[in-house]
PDB file of C-alpha atoms and ligand atoms in Angstrom:
ATOM      1  CA  UNK G 255      -7.663  21.513  -3.117  1.00  0.00           C
ATOM      2  CA  UNK G 256      -4.637  21.836  -1.049  1.00  0.00           C
ATOM      3  CA  UNK G 257      -0.962  21.650  -1.438  1.00  0.00           C
ATOM      4  CA  UNK G 258       0.583  18.286   0.121  1.00  0.00           C
ATOM      5  CA  UNK G 259       2.065  19.493   3.242  1.00  0.00           C
ATOM      6  CA  UNK G 260       5.892  19.723   3.631  1.00  0.00           C
ATOM      7  CA  UNK G 261       7.510  17.309   6.000  1.00  0.00           C
ATOM      8  CA  UNK G 262       7.833  18.217   9.807  1.00  0.00           C
ATOM      9  CA  UNK G 263      11.390  17.414   9.676  1.00  0.00           C
ATOM     10  CA  UNK G 264      13.979  17.521   6.911  1.00  0.00           C
ATOM     11  CA  UNK G 265      12.840  16.996   3.211  1.00  0.00           C
ATOM     12  CA  UNK G 266      12.129  12.958   3.619  1.00  0.00           C
ATOM     13  CA  UNK G 267      10.270  13.276   0.037  1.00  0.00           C
ATOM     14  CA  UNK G 268       9.001  15.195  -2.557  1.00  0.00           C
ATOM     15  CA  UNK G 269       5.678  14.710  -3.672  1.00  0.00           C
ATOM     16  CA  UNK G 270       4.745  15.997  -7.428  1.00  0.00           C
ATOM     17  CA  UNK G 271       1.026  15.120  -7.254  1.00  0.00           C
ATOM     18  CA  UNK G 272      -1.331  17.184  -5.118  1.00  0.00           C
ATOM     19  CA  UNK G 273      -3.987  15.893  -2.897  1.00  0.00           C
ATOM     20  CA  UNK G 274      -7.126  15.671  -4.479  1.00  0.00           C
ATOM     21  CA  UNK G 275      -5.403  14.911  -8.222  1.00  0.00           C
ATOM     22  CA  UNK G 276      -5.843  11.326  -9.218  1.00  0.00           C
ATOM     23  CA  UNK G 277      -2.586   9.262  -8.751  1.00  0.00           C
ATOM     24  CA  UNK G 278      -3.619   6.091  -9.976  1.00  0.00           C
ATOM     25  CA  UNK G 279      -5.811   4.991 -12.819  1.00  0.00           C
ATOM     26  CA  UNK G 280      -6.219   1.561 -13.834  1.00  0.00           C
ATOM     27  CA  UNK G 281      -8.449   0.473 -16.560  1.00  0.00           C
ATOM     28  CA  UNK G 282      -9.999  -2.960 -17.772  1.00  0.00           C
ATOM     29  CA  UNK G 283      -7.645  -4.878 -15.774  1.00  0.00           C
ATOM     30  CA  UNK G 284      -7.454  -8.304 -16.345  1.00  0.00           C
ATOM     31  CA  UNK G 285      -5.815 -11.717 -15.098  1.00  0.00           C
ATOM     32  CA  UNK G 286      -6.112 -15.345 -15.047  1.00  0.00           C
ATOM     33  CA  UNK G 287      -3.970 -18.052 -13.557  1.00  0.00           C
ATOM     34  CA  UNK G 288      -4.503 -20.993 -15.561  1.00  0.00           C
ATOM     35  CA  UNK G 289      -8.161 -21.170 -16.541  1.00  0.00           C
ATOM     36  CA  UNK G 290      -9.426 -19.191 -13.687  1.00  0.00           C
ATOM     37  CA  UNK G 291      -9.632 -15.642 -14.096  1.00  0.00           C
ATOM     38  CA  UNK G 292      -8.844 -13.692 -10.860  1.00  0.00           C
ATOM     39  CA  UNK G 293      -9.467 -10.414 -12.397  1.00  0.00           C
ATOM     40  CA  UNK G 294     -12.131  -9.829 -14.602  1.00  0.00           C
ATOM     41  CA  UNK G 295     -12.429  -6.312 -15.642  1.00  0.00           C
ATOM     42  CA  UNK G 296     -11.102  -3.969 -12.861  1.00  0.00           C
ATOM     43  CA  UNK G 297     -11.195  -0.437 -12.959  1.00  0.00           C
ATOM     44  CA  UNK G 298      -9.483   1.687 -10.157  1.00  0.00           C
ATOM     45  CA  UNK G 299      -8.591   4.760  -9.392  1.00  0.00           C
ATOM     46  CA  UNK G 300      -6.820   6.535  -6.538  1.00  0.00           C
ATOM     47  CA  UNK G 301      -6.685  10.165  -5.507  1.00  0.00           C
ATOM     48  CA  UNK G 302      -3.050  11.604  -4.108  1.00  0.00           C
ATOM     49  CA  UNK G 303      -3.297  11.620  -0.183  1.00  0.00           C
ATOM     50  CA  UNK G 304      -6.283   9.204  -0.191  1.00  0.00           C
ATOM     51  CA  UNK G 305      -6.503   6.098   1.833  1.00  0.00           C
ATOM     52  CA  UNK G 306      -8.154   3.250  -0.053  1.00  0.00           C
ATOM     53  CA  UNK G 307      -9.303   0.414   1.937  1.00  0.00           C
ATOM     54  CA  UNK G 308      -9.881  -2.906  -0.052  1.00  0.00           C
ATOM     55  CA  UNK G 309     -12.080  -5.764   1.549  1.00  0.00           C
ATOM     56  CA  UNK G 310     -13.480  -8.839   0.048  1.00  0.00           C
ATOM     57  CA  UNK G 311     -13.287 -12.621   0.945  1.00  0.00           C
ATOM     58  CA  UNK G 312      -9.978 -14.527   0.384  1.00  0.00           C
ATOM     59  CA  UNK G 313      -9.493 -15.234  -3.299  1.00  0.00           C
ATOM     60  CA  UNK G 314     -11.377 -12.301  -4.567  1.00  0.00           C
ATOM     61  CA  UNK G 315      -8.419 -10.814  -6.060  1.00  0.00           C
ATOM     62  CA  UNK G 316      -7.314  -7.951  -3.709  1.00  0.00           C
ATOM     63  CA  UNK G 317      -3.570  -8.996  -3.728  1.00  0.00           C
ATOM     64  CA  UNK G 318      -3.543  -9.571  -7.506  1.00  0.00           C
ATOM     65  CA  UNK G 319      -4.702  -5.997  -7.993  1.00  0.00           C
ATOM     66  CA  UNK G 320      -2.049  -4.638  -5.485  1.00  0.00           C
ATOM     67  CA  UNK G 321       0.618  -6.629  -7.048  1.00  0.00           C
ATOM     68  CA  UNK G 322       0.029  -5.612 -10.456  1.00  0.00           C
ATOM     69  CA  UNK G 323      -0.234  -2.101  -9.259  1.00  0.00           C
ATOM     70  CA  UNK G 324       3.174  -2.534  -7.565  1.00  0.00           C
ATOM     71  CA  UNK G 325       4.668  -4.096 -10.815  1.00  0.00           C
ATOM     72  CA  UNK G 326       5.179  -7.638  -9.231  1.00  0.00           C
ATOM     73  CA  UNK G 327       2.442  -9.225 -11.882  1.00  0.00           C
ATOM     74  CA  UNK G 328       1.335  -7.806 -15.188  1.00  0.00           C
ATOM     75  CA  UNK G 329      -1.960  -7.938 -15.910  1.00  0.00           C
ATOM     76  CA  UNK G 330      -3.083  -9.820 -19.374  1.00  0.00           C
ATOM     77  CA  UNK G 331      -5.279  -7.040 -20.457  1.00  0.00           C
ATOM     78  CA  UNK G 332      -6.070  -3.267 -19.317  1.00  0.00           C
ATOM     79  CA  UNK G 333      -3.884  -0.093 -18.796  1.00  0.00           C
ATOM     80  CA  UNK G 334      -2.333   1.556 -15.746  1.00  0.00           C
ATOM     81  CA  UNK G 335      -1.870   5.138 -15.472  1.00  0.00           C
ATOM     82  CA  UNK G 336       0.337   6.596 -12.494  1.00  0.00           C
ATOM     83  CA  UNK G 337       0.524  10.247 -11.593  1.00  0.00           C
ATOM     84  CA  UNK G 338      -0.035  10.940 -15.284  1.00  0.00           C
ATOM     85  CA  UNK G 339       2.301   8.757 -16.760  1.00  0.00           C
ATOM     86  CA  UNK G 340       1.285   5.311 -18.673  1.00  0.00           C
ATOM     87  CA  UNK G 341       3.174   2.623 -16.791  1.00  0.00           C
ATOM     88  CA  UNK G 342       1.058  -0.708 -18.470  1.00  0.00           C
ATOM     89  CA  UNK G 343      -0.316  -0.924 -21.586  1.00  0.00           C
ATOM     90  CA  UNK G 344      -0.373  -3.506 -24.435  1.00  0.00           C
ATOM     91  CA  UNK G 345       0.476  -6.282 -22.149  1.00  0.00           C
ATOM     92  CA  UNK G 346       3.777  -4.368 -21.340  1.00  0.00           C
ATOM     93  CA  UNK G 347       5.488  -2.051 -18.699  1.00  0.00           C
ATOM     94  CA  UNK G 348       6.125   1.103 -20.329  1.00  0.00           C
ATOM     95  CA  UNK G 349       9.656   2.899 -20.040  1.00  0.00           C
ATOM     96  CA  UNK G 350       7.776   5.598 -17.468  1.00  0.00           C
ATOM     97  CA  UNK G 351       7.631   2.137 -15.147  1.00  0.00           C
ATOM     98  CA  UNK G 352      11.159   2.303 -14.332  1.00  0.00           C
ATOM     99  CA  UNK G 353      10.825   6.179 -12.616  1.00  0.00           C
ATOM    100  CA  UNK G 354       7.395   5.255 -11.282  1.00  0.00           C
ATOM    101  CA  UNK G 355       8.476   2.189  -9.850  1.00  0.00           C
ATOM    102  CA  UNK G 356      10.403   3.517  -7.149  1.00  0.00           C
ATOM    103  CA  UNK G 357       7.419   5.884  -5.578  1.00  0.00           C
ATOM    104  CA  UNK G 358       5.521   2.861  -4.816  1.00  0.00           C
ATOM    105  CA  UNK G 359       5.960   0.840  -1.996  1.00  0.00           C
ATOM    106  CA  UNK G 360       4.504  -2.377  -1.003  1.00  0.00           C
ATOM    107  CA  UNK G 361       4.529  -4.175   2.453  1.00  0.00           C
ATOM    108  CA  UNK G 362       3.246  -7.687   3.185  1.00  0.00           C
ATOM    109  CA  UNK G 363       1.558  -9.595   6.333  1.00  0.00           C
ATOM    110  CA  UNK G 364       5.125 -11.361   6.820  1.00  0.00           C
ATOM    111  CA  UNK G 365       8.819 -11.767   5.501  1.00  0.00           C
ATOM    112  CA  UNK G 366       8.990  -7.986   5.481  1.00  0.00           C
ATOM    113  CA  UNK G 367      12.524  -7.719   6.801  1.00  0.00           C
ATOM    114  CA  UNK G 368      15.688  -9.277   6.057  1.00  0.00           C
ATOM    115  CA  UNK G 369      16.230 -11.313   9.382  1.00  0.00           C
ATOM    116  CA  UNK G 370      19.955 -11.130   9.426  1.00  0.00           C
ATOM    117  CA  UNK G 371      20.289  -7.473   8.790  1.00  0.00           C
ATOM    118  CA  UNK G 372      19.822  -4.942  11.248  1.00  0.00           C
ATOM    119  CA  UNK G 373      17.102  -2.399  10.991  1.00  0.00           C
ATOM    120  CA  UNK G 374      19.874   0.204   9.632  1.00  0.00           C
ATOM    121  CA  UNK G 375      21.067  -2.232   6.719  1.00  0.00           C
ATOM    122  CA  UNK G 376      17.707  -3.180   5.900  1.00  0.00           C
ATOM    123  CA  UNK G 377      16.691   0.433   5.326  1.00  0.00           C
ATOM    124  CA  UNK G 378      19.507   1.632   3.510  1.00  0.00           C
ATOM    125  CA  UNK G 379      20.152  -1.361   0.929  1.00  0.00           C
ATOM    126  CA  UNK G 380      17.856  -0.337  -1.481  1.00  0.00           C
ATOM    127  CA  UNK G 381      18.401   3.454  -1.576  1.00  0.00           C
ATOM    128  CA  UNK G 382      22.040   3.207  -1.843  1.00  0.00           C
ATOM    129  CA  UNK G 383      21.727   1.223  -4.771  1.00  0.00           C
ATOM    130  CA  UNK G 384      19.137   2.395  -6.622  1.00  0.00           C
ATOM    131  CA  UNK G 385      19.434   6.147  -5.798  1.00  0.00           C
ATOM    132  CA  UNK G 386      23.225   6.193  -5.122  1.00  0.00           C
ATOM    133  CA  UNK G 387      23.160   7.743  -1.663  1.00  0.00           C
ATOM    134  CA  UNK G 388      26.210   7.537   0.295  1.00  0.00           C
ATOM    135  CA  UNK G 389      26.050   5.460   3.451  1.00  0.00           C
ATOM    136  CA  UNK G 390      26.114   8.826   5.703  1.00  0.00           C
ATOM    137  CA  UNK G 391      23.222  10.012   3.540  1.00  0.00           C
ATOM    138  CA  UNK G 392      21.274   6.904   3.624  1.00  0.00           C
ATOM    139  CA  UNK G 393      21.842   6.900   7.426  1.00  0.00           C
ATOM    140  CA  UNK G 394      20.216  10.186   7.926  1.00  0.00           C
ATOM    141  CA  UNK G 395      17.466   9.254   5.733  1.00  0.00           C
ATOM    142  CA  UNK G 396      16.919   6.048   7.934  1.00  0.00           C
ATOM    143  CA  UNK G 397      16.676   7.802  11.342  1.00  0.00           C
ATOM    144  CA  UNK G 398      14.285  10.608   9.618  1.00  0.00           C
ATOM    145  CA  UNK G 399      12.258   7.655   8.411  1.00  0.00           C
ATOM    146  CA  UNK G 400      12.310   5.720  11.867  1.00  0.00           C
ATOM    147  CA  UNK G 401      11.128   9.010  13.474  1.00  0.00           C
ATOM    148  CA  UNK G 402       7.988   9.187  11.707  1.00  0.00           C
ATOM    149  CA  UNK G 403       6.947   5.787  12.467  1.00  0.00           C
ATOM    150  CA  UNK G 404       8.066   6.076  16.199  1.00  0.00           C
ATOM    151  CA  UNK G 405      10.816   3.947  15.948  1.00  0.00           C
ATOM    152  CA  UNK G 406      14.227   5.915  16.277  1.00  0.00           C
ATOM    153  CA  UNK G 407      15.747   3.866  19.280  1.00  0.00           C
ATOM    154  CA  UNK G 408      15.627   1.013  17.082  1.00  0.00           C
ATOM    155  CA  UNK G 409      18.116   2.041  14.305  1.00  0.00           C
ATOM    156  CA  UNK G 410      20.142  -0.924  14.961  1.00  0.00           C
ATOM    157  CA  UNK G 411      18.108  -3.284  16.444  1.00  0.00           C
ATOM    158  CA  UNK G 412      17.879  -6.796  14.622  1.00  0.00           C
ATOM    159  CA  UNK G 413      14.291  -8.011  13.028  1.00  0.00           C
ATOM    160  CA  UNK G 414      14.512 -10.692  15.893  1.00  0.00           C
ATOM    161  CA  UNK G 415      14.695  -8.219  18.832  1.00  0.00           C
ATOM    162  CA  UNK G 416      11.691  -6.641  17.573  1.00  0.00           C
ATOM    163  CA  UNK G 417       7.913  -6.946  18.452  1.00  0.00           C
ATOM    164  CA  UNK G 418       5.607  -7.757  15.301  1.00  0.00           C
ATOM    165  CA  UNK G 419       4.007  -4.452  15.612  1.00  0.00           C
ATOM    166  CA  UNK G 420       7.546  -2.569  15.438  1.00  0.00           C
ATOM    167  CA  UNK G 421       8.591  -5.154  12.298  1.00  0.00           C
ATOM    168  CA  UNK G 422       5.686  -3.417  10.567  1.00  0.00           C
ATOM    169  CA  UNK G 423       6.471  -0.229  11.461  1.00  0.00           C
ATOM    170  CA  UNK G 424      10.138  -0.651  10.523  1.00  0.00           C
ATOM    171  CA  UNK G 425       8.945  -2.467   7.307  1.00  0.00           C
ATOM    172  CA  UNK G 426       7.384   0.891   6.493  1.00  0.00           C
ATOM    173  CA  UNK G 427      10.029   2.973   7.370  1.00  0.00           C
ATOM    174  CA  UNK G 428      11.909   0.985   4.962  1.00  0.00           C
ATOM    175  CA  UNK G 429       9.183   1.877   2.481  1.00  0.00           C
ATOM    176  CA  UNK G 430       9.418   5.497   3.254  1.00  0.00           C
ATOM    177  CA  UNK G 431      13.263   5.500   2.119  1.00  0.00           C
ATOM    178  CA  UNK G 432      12.056   5.476  -1.279  1.00  0.00           C
ATOM    179  CA  UNK G 433      10.146   8.728  -0.801  1.00  0.00           C
ATOM    180  CA  UNK G 434       6.590   7.060  -2.011  1.00  0.00           C
ATOM    181  CA  UNK G 435       3.810   8.664  -3.118  1.00  0.00           C
ATOM    182  CA  UNK G 436       1.789   5.489  -2.977  1.00  0.00           C
ATOM    183  CA  UNK G 437       2.127   2.912  -0.291  1.00  0.00           C
ATOM    184  CA  UNK G 438       0.164  -0.474  -0.977  1.00  0.00           C
ATOM    185  CA  UNK G 439      -0.259  -2.435   2.224  1.00  0.00           C
ATOM    186  CA  UNK G 440      -1.516  -6.031   2.157  1.00  0.00           C
ATOM    187  CA  UNK G 441      -2.959  -7.375   5.260  1.00  0.00           C
ATOM    188  CA  UNK G 442      -0.028  -5.882   7.058  1.00  0.00           C
ATOM    189  CA  UNK G 443      -1.816  -6.296  10.405  1.00  0.00           C
ATOM    190  CA  UNK G 444      -3.326  -9.536   9.950  1.00  0.00           C
ATOM    191  CA  UNK G 445      -0.611 -11.189  12.538  1.00  0.00           C
ATOM    192  CA  UNK G 446      -1.056  -8.925  14.871  1.00  0.00           C
ATOM    193  CA  UNK G 447      -3.211  -8.465  18.126  1.00  0.00           C
ATOM    194  CA  UNK G 448      -5.867  -5.664  18.064  1.00  0.00           C
ATOM    195  CA  UNK G 449      -3.860  -3.032  20.202  1.00  0.00           C
ATOM    196  CA  UNK G 450      -0.457  -3.407  18.293  1.00  0.00           C
ATOM    197  CA  UNK G 451      -2.632  -3.385  14.886  1.00  0.00           C
ATOM    198  CA  UNK G 452      -4.360   0.039  15.781  1.00  0.00           C
ATOM    199  CA  UNK G 453      -0.513   1.413  16.582  1.00  0.00           C
ATOM    200  CA  UNK G 454       0.555   0.464  13.108  1.00  0.00           C
ATOM    201  CA  UNK G 455      -2.602   1.667  11.378  1.00  0.00           C
ATOM    202  CA  UNK G 456      -2.354   4.972  13.315  1.00  0.00           C
ATOM    203  CA  UNK G 457       1.300   5.325  11.603  1.00  0.00           C
ATOM    204  CA  UNK G 458      -0.241   4.576   7.997  1.00  0.00           C
ATOM    205  CA  UNK G 459      -3.155   7.800   9.075  1.00  0.00           C
ATOM    206  CA  UNK G 460      -0.229   9.991  10.220  1.00  0.00           C
ATOM    207  CA  UNK G 461       1.483   9.376   6.665  1.00  0.00           C
ATOM    208  CA  UNK G 462      -1.596  10.413   4.769  1.00  0.00           C
ATOM    209  CA  UNK G 463      -2.346  13.691   7.139  1.00  0.00           C
ATOM    210  CA  UNK G 464       1.116  14.642   7.479  1.00  0.00           C
ATOM    211  CA  UNK G 465       3.392  13.488   4.524  1.00  0.00           C
ATOM    212  CA  UNK G 466      -0.150  12.981   1.966  1.00  0.00           C
ATOM    213  CA  UNK G 467       0.535   9.513   0.849  1.00  0.00           C
ATOM    214  CA  UNK G 468      -1.655   7.803  -0.937  1.00  0.00           C
ATOM    215  CA  UNK G 469      -2.386   4.315   0.751  1.00  0.00           C
ATOM    216  CA  UNK G 470      -4.245   1.488  -0.492  1.00  0.00           C
ATOM    217  CA  UNK G 471      -4.820  -1.309   2.290  1.00  0.00           C
ATOM    218  CA  UNK G 472      -6.116  -4.768   2.377  1.00  0.00           C
ATOM    219  CA  UNK G 473      -7.448  -5.236   5.693  1.00  0.00           C
ATOM    220  CA  UNK G 474     -10.423  -7.219   7.771  1.00  0.00           C
ATOM    221  CA  UNK G 475     -10.223  -3.965   9.957  1.00  0.00           C
ATOM    222  CA  UNK G 476     -13.711  -2.762   9.602  1.00  0.00           C
ATOM    223  CA  UNK G 477     -13.293  -0.282  12.163  1.00  0.00           C
ATOM    224  CA  UNK G 478     -10.296   1.113  10.653  1.00  0.00           C
ATOM    225  CA  UNK G 479     -12.091   0.978   7.206  1.00  0.00           C
ATOM    226  CA  UNK G 480     -14.817   3.300   8.655  1.00  0.00           C
ATOM    227  CA  UNK G 481     -12.675   5.731  10.763  1.00  0.00           C
ATOM    228  CA  UNK G 482      -9.646   5.858   8.203  1.00  0.00           C
ATOM    229  CA  UNK G 483     -10.568   5.520   4.975  1.00  0.00           C
ATOM    230  CA  UNK G 484     -11.527   7.951   2.031  1.00  0.00           C
ATOM    231  CA  UNK G 485     -12.975   5.204  -0.048  1.00  0.00           C
ATOM    232  CA  UNK G 486     -13.846   1.692   0.311  1.00  0.00           C
ATOM    233  CA  UNK G 487     -13.690  -0.974  -2.196  1.00  0.00           C
ATOM    234  CA  UNK G 488     -14.875  -4.384  -1.833  1.00  0.00           C
ATOM    235  CA  UNK G 489     -14.015  -7.174  -4.237  1.00  0.00           C
ATOM    236  CA  UNK G 490     -16.418  -9.997  -4.968  1.00  0.00           C
ATOM    237  CA  UNK G 491     -15.024 -12.701  -7.655  1.00  0.00           C
ATOM    238  CA  UNK G 492     -12.885 -10.957  -9.128  1.00  0.00           C
ATOM    239  CA  UNK G 493     -14.955  -7.480  -9.545  1.00  0.00           C
ATOM    240  CA  UNK G 494     -15.110  -4.495  -7.676  1.00  0.00           C
ATOM    241  CA  UNK G 495     -18.626  -4.794  -6.956  1.00  0.00           C
ATOM    242  CA  UNK G 496     -18.937  -1.678  -4.463  1.00  0.00           C
ATOM    243  CA  UNK G 497     -16.617   1.715  -4.321  1.00  0.00           C
ATOM    244  CA  UNK G 498     -17.851   4.217  -1.880  1.00  0.00           C
ATOM    245  CA  UNK G 499     -17.116   6.135   0.948  1.00  0.00           C
ATOM    246  CA  UNK G 500     -17.450   4.318   4.169  1.00  0.00           C
ATOM    247  CA  UNK G 501     -20.533   5.900   5.332  1.00  0.00           C
ATOM    248  CA  UNK G 502     -22.169   4.560   1.426  1.00  0.00           C
ATOM    249  CA  UNK G 503     -20.493   1.219   1.969  1.00  0.00           C
ATOM    250  CA  UNK G 504     -21.384   0.328   5.497  1.00  0.00           C
ATOM    251  CA  UNK G 505     -24.786   2.225   6.353  1.00  0.00           C
ATOM    252  CA  UNK G 506     -26.378   2.548   3.022  1.00  0.00           C
ATOM    253  CA  UNK G 507     -25.599  -0.251   0.614  1.00  0.00           C
ATOM    254  CA  UNK G 508     -27.537  -2.478  -0.166  1.00  0.00           C
ATOM    255  CA  UNK G 509     -25.049  -4.892  -1.802  1.00  0.00           C
ATOM    256  CA  UNK G 510     -25.827  -8.586  -0.601  1.00  0.00           C
ATOM    257  CA  UNK G 511     -22.431  -9.338  -1.115  1.00  0.00           C
ATOM    258  CA  UNK G 512     -21.276  -6.968   0.847  1.00  0.00           C
ATOM    259  CA  UNK G 513     -23.449  -7.190   4.115  1.00  0.00           C
ATOM    260  CA  UNK G 514     -22.653 -10.732   4.057  1.00  0.00           C
ATOM    261  CA  UNK G 515     -18.954 -10.409   3.976  1.00  0.00           C
ATOM    262  CA  UNK G 516     -19.221  -7.412   6.584  1.00  0.00           C
ATOM    263  CA  UNK G 517     -21.463  -9.544   8.877  1.00  0.00           C
ATOM    264  CA  UNK G 518     -18.833 -12.287   8.641  1.00  0.00           C
ATOM    265  CA  UNK G 519     -15.891 -10.392   9.419  1.00  0.00           C
ATOM    266  CA  UNK G 520     -17.620  -8.469  12.411  1.00  0.00           C
ATOM    267  CA  UNK G 521     -18.044 -11.377  14.334  1.00  0.00           C
TER     268      UNK G 521
HETATM  269  N1  ADP K 774       1.085 -16.536  -9.053  1.00  0.00           N
HETATM  270  C1  ADP K 774      -0.432 -17.301  -8.915  1.00  0.00           C
HETATM  271  N2  ADP K 774      -0.165 -18.444  -9.525  1.00  0.00           N
HETATM  272  C2  ADP K 774      -1.577 -18.997  -9.852  1.00  0.00           C
HETATM  273  N3  ADP K 774      -2.626 -18.555  -8.791  1.00  0.00           N
HETATM  274  C3  ADP K 774      -2.207 -17.360  -7.823  1.00  0.00           C
HETATM  275  C4  ADP K 774      -1.460 -16.690  -8.027  1.00  0.00           C
HETATM  276  N4  ADP K 774      -1.438 -15.362  -6.967  1.00  0.00           N
HETATM  277  C5  ADP K 774      -2.743 -15.394  -7.223  1.00  0.00           C
HETATM  278  N5  ADP K 774      -3.524 -16.792  -7.471  1.00  0.00           N
HETATM  279  C6  ADP K 774      -4.527 -17.429  -7.135  1.00  0.00           C
HETATM  280  O1  ADP K 774      -5.533 -15.978  -7.541  1.00  0.00           O
HETATM  281  C7  ADP K 774      -7.031 -16.092  -6.512  1.00  0.00           C
HETATM  282  C8  ADP K 774      -6.755 -14.383  -6.003  1.00  0.00           C
HETATM  283  O2  ADP K 774      -5.650 -14.253  -5.505  1.00  0.00           O
HETATM  284  P1  ADP K 774      -5.464 -13.089  -4.505  1.00  0.00           P
HETATM  285  O3  ADP K 774      -5.847 -11.940  -5.262  1.00  0.00           O
HETATM  286  O4  ADP K 774      -4.184 -13.391  -3.317  1.00  0.00           O
HETATM  287  O5  ADP K 774      -6.858 -12.828  -3.664  1.00  0.00           O
HETATM  288  P2  ADP K 774      -7.126 -12.068  -2.354  1.00  0.00           P
HETATM  289  O6  ADP K 774      -6.145 -11.107  -2.116  1.00  0.00           O
HETATM  290  O7  ADP K 774      -8.360 -11.605  -2.317  1.00  0.00           O
HETATM  291  O8  ADP K 774      -7.283 -13.271  -1.286  1.00  0.00           O
HETATM  292  C9  ADP K 774      -6.164 -17.070  -5.413  1.00  0.00           C
HETATM  293  O9  ADP K 774      -7.289 -18.013  -5.190  1.00  0.00           O
HETATM  294  C10 ADP K 774      -5.124 -17.407  -5.746  1.00  0.00           C
HETATM  295  O10 ADP K 774      -5.079 -18.851  -5.563  1.00  0.00           O
HETATM  296 MG1   MG K 775      -4.628 -11.569  -0.571  1.00  0.00          MG
END
């Protein structure tokens, strides 16, 4: 077990969890919409500093799990522990959630940046409000966050002046502003061309390596899953059907639903 590496340039974030510790532990998560049960009884763990790639057919419950972890949806049943704090229990968020909330960032496929604000404003708004940073402090932090995603020259660009890949990298930089321990990425490269998607995924990989940020990523990019993931989680009809290393999942797993899914995505 090694300590999480210090950031390269200035203290962009402080991370208490050590790589290899359990960061997230969810037990017995259930969620229904109407009479459809979307999460059936999901147990899900993540270690600090790990990349977990979540795969599975559309409608299988992947986004619902991420949204539950991000606090955007409350499960009907179950318990969530984050960094040793119980944050959801007995059908509600606990007091500890408020502190933990700011350490979890979530990025979506689209609508990630406010279109009418420049990148600087997009990045500094939440930390100024929630952390009480001065404008100068927030801008300093924005510069460091943008540097981490290779976007330093876009501090004053408008989202409309950015390409799709740049927009997603700016969205990652915005998430970094809150010093996350966990980044939840829901199909953030699905609308991008493969080379651009690869650049964005490369940024995530660096954040894991250099900053020790844990990342849960829903993607159909099987090449990334097999190269970069520490764990691969396969959702099938509201349940985690496979939770394995990439090698186990892709080369040694005989789950027929996973095989069918992987074949369908690859071609
Ligand atoms: N807020 C909601 N209200 C009603 N149904 C929802 C809501 N969110 C998700 N669902 C339904 O739950 C199912 C699973 O959704 P989701 O977790 O988004 O799956 P995935 O991300 O794997 O495609 C979908 O069929 C969707 O229609
Ligand atoms: Mg989804």
